[in-house]
Coordinates of C-alpha atoms in Angstrom, one line a residue:
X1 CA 17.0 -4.3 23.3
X2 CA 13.8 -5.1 22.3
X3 CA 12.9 -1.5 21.6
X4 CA 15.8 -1.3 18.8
X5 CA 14.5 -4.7 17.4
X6 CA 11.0 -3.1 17.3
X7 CA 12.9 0.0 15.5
X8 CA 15.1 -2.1 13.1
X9 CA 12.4 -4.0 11.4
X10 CA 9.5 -1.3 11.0
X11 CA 12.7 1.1 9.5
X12 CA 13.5 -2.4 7.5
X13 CA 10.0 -2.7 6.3
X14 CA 10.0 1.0 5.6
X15 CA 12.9 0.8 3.3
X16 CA 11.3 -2.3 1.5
X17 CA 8.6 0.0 0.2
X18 CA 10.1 3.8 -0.2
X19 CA 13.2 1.5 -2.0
X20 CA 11.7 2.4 -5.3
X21 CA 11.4 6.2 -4.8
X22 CA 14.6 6.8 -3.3
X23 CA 17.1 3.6 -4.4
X24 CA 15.8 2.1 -6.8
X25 CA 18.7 0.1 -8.4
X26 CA 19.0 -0.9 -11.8
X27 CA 15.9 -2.9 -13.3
X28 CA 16.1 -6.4 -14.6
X29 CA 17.2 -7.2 -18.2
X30 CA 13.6 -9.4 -18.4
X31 CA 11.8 -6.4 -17.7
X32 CA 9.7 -4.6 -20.4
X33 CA 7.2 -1.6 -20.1
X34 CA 4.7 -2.3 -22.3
X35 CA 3.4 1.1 -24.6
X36 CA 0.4 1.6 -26.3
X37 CA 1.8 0.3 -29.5
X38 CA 2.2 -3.2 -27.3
X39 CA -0.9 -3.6 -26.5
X40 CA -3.6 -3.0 -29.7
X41 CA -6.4 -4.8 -27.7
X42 CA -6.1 -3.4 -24.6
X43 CA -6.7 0.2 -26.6
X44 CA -9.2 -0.7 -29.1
X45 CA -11.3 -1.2 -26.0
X46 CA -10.3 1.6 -24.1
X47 CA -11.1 4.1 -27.1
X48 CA -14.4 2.7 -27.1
X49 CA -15.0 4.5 -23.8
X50 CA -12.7 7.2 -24.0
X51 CA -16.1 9.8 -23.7
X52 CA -17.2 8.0 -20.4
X53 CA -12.9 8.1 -19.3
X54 CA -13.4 11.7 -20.0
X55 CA -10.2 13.4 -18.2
X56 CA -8.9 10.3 -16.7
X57 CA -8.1 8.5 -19.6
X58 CA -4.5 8.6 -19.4
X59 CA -4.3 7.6 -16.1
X60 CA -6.2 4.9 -16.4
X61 CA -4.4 4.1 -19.6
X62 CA -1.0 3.9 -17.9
X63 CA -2.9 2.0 -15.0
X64 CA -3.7 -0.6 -17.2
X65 CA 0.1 -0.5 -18.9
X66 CA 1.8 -1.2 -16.0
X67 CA -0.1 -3.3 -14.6
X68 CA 0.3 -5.4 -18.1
X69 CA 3.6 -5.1 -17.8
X70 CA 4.3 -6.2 -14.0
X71 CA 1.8 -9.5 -15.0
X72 CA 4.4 -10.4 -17.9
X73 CA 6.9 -10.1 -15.7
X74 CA 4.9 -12.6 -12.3
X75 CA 4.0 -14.3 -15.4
X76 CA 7.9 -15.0 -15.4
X77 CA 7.5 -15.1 -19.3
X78 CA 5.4 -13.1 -21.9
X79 CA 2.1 -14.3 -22.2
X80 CA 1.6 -16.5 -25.4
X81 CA -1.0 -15.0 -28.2
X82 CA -4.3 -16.2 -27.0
X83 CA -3.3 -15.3 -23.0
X84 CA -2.5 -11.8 -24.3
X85 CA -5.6 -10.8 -25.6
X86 CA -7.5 -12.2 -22.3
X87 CA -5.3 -10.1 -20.8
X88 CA -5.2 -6.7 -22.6
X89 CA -9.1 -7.3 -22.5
X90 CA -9.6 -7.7 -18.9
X91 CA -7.2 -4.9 -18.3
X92 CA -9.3 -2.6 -20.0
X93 CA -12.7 -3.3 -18.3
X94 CA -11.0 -4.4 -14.8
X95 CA -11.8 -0.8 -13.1
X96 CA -14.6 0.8 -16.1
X97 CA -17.8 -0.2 -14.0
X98 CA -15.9 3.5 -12.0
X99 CA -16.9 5.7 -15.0
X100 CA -18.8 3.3 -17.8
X101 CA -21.7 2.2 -15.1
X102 CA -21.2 5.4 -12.6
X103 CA -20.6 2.3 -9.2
X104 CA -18.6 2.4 -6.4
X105 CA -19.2 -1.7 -6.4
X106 CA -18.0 -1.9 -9.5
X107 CA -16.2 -5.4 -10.1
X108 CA -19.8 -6.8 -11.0
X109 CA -20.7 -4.5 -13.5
X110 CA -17.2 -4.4 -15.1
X111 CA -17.3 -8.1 -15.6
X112 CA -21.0 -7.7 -17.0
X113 CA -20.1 -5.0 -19.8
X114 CA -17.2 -7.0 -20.5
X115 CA -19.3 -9.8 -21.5
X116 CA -21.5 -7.7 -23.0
X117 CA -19.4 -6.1 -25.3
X118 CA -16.9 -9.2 -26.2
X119 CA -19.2 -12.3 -26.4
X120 CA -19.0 -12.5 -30.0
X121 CA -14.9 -11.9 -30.0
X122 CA -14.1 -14.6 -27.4
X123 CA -14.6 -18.2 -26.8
X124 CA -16.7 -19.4 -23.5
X125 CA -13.9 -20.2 -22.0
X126 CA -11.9 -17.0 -22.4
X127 CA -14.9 -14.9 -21.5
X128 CA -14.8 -17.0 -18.2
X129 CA -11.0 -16.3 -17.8
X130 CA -11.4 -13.0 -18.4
X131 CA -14.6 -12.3 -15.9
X132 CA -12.0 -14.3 -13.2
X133 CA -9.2 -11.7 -13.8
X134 CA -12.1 -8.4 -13.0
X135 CA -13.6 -10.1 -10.4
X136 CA -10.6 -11.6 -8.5
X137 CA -8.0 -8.8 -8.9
X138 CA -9.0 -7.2 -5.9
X139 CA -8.5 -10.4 -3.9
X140 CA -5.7 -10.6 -1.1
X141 CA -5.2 -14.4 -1.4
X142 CA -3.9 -16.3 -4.7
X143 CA -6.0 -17.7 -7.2
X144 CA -5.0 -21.5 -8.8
X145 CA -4.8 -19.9 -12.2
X146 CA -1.5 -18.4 -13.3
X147 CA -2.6 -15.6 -15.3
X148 CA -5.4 -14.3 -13.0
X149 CA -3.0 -14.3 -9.6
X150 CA 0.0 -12.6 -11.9
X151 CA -2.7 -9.6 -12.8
X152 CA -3.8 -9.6 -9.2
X153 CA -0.3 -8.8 -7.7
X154 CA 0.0 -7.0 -10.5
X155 CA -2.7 -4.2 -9.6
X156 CA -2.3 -4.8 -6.0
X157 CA 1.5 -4.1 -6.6
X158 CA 0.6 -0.6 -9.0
X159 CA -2.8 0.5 -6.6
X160 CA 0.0 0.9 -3.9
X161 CA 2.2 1.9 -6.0
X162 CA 0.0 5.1 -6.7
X163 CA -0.3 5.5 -2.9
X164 CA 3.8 4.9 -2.8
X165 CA 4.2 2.6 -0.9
X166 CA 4.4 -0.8 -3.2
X167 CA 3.5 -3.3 -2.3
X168 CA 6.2 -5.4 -4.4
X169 CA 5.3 -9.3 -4.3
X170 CA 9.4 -9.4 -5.4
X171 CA 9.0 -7.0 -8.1
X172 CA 12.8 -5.5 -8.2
X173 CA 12.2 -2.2 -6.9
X174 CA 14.2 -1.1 -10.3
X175 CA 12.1 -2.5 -12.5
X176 CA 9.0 -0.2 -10.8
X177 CA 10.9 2.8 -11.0
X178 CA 11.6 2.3 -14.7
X179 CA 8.1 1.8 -15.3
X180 CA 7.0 4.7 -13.3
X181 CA 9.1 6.7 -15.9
X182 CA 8.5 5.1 -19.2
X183 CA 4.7 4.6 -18.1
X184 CA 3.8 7.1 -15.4
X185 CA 1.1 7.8 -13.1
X186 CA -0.7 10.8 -14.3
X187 CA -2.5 10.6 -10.9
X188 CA -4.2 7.8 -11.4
X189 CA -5.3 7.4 -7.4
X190 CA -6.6 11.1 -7.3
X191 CA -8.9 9.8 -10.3
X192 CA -9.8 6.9 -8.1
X193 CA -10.4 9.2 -5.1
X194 CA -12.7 11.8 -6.9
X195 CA -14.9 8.8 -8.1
X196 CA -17.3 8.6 -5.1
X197 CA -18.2 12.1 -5.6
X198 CA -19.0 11.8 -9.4
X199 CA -21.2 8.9 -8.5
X200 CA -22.9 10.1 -5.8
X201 CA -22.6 13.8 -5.4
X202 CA -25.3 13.5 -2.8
X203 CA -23.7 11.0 -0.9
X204 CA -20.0 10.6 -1.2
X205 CA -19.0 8.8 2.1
X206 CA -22.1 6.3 1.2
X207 CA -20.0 5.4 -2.1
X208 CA -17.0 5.5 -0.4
X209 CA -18.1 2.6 1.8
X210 CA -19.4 0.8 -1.1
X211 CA -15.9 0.7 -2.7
X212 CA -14.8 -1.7 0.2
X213 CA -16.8 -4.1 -1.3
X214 CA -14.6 -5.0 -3.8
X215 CA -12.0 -6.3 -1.7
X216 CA -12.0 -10.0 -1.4
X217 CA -10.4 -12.7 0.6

């Protein structure tokens, strides 16, 4: 008895995850996947560093995409003007420290050239907001404000998403398989894996361990 219990959730809990990729339903009629065209910030930055993206551009492109598109949706409306641009600008330096700065511990230096390079486009208090969204998204617990938790289940949900197995936070499994097509991965998590041998050729496992130090309670 207790063996098929055991059995019944863990094939449950399976089917929660792999729902997407093999039953995915239909998606919401809230649900929009944002396109370039939707998001003019979030690529004005991005072309900036296109040369340091080099071949992983478009993955990290549609990274950032979907990711802006599962926040909208946490969000549980569309962000208003002025949460937008935060956003779109966060999104595109959340991960950059990888490739602009060449470190494995990269939330710091992401949040550094993204002061850096916006200080005389944003208030304070949006730089602040925006330096909350890089260094918290990698946090497993919620933060107080709305926009920087929404982004956070929003990468955690589209990081595991590239490893498929989602981890949802409610997101309608329908709604990620329609972004996966409209938006898709380009092999955005094979990017991610090669980066600690691009960093440190010498020492990959080193930068590999140095990665971990993003994650955040």
């Amino acid at each position: 008895m207790m063996f098929m219990t055991i059995f019944t959730a863990i094939a449950a809990v399976f089917m929660y995850y792999l729902q997407p990729l093999f039953l995915p339903g239909e998606p919401t009629s809230d649900f929009k996947v944002l396109q370039p065209d939707d998001a003019p910030v979030l690529m004005e930055y991005l072309k900036k560093y296109e040369k340091e993206l080099g071949e992983d551009f478009l993955a990290y492109r549609n990274h950032c995409l979907r990711v802006m598109s599962f926040t909208s949706y946490f969000l549980g409306k569309e962000p208003d003007s002025g949460a937008k641009k935060v956003l779109q600008a966060a999104l595109a330096y959340h991960d950059l420290g990888l490739w602009s700065d060449m470190k494995a511990s990269y939330l710091g230096p992401s949040a550094e050239r993204a002061r850096k390079d916006l200080s005389d486009s944003y208030t304070e208090t949006e730089l602040k907001q925006i330096e909350d969204i890089i260094m918290n998204h990698h946090k497993y617990t919620a933060s107080p404000d709305p926009l920087v938790d929404a982004m956070r289940k929003a990468d955690w949900l589209d990081f595991t998403n590239n490893l498929r197995f989602p981890m949802r936070s409610g997101m309608p499994s329908g709604n990620l398989a329609k972004a996966n097509q409209e938006v898709p991965l380009e092999g955005f998590f094979t990017a991610l894996a090669k980066r600690p041998f691009a960093i440190r050729p010498d020492n990959p496992l080193k930068a590999s361990l140095e990665v971990m130090e993003i994650f955040r309670w």
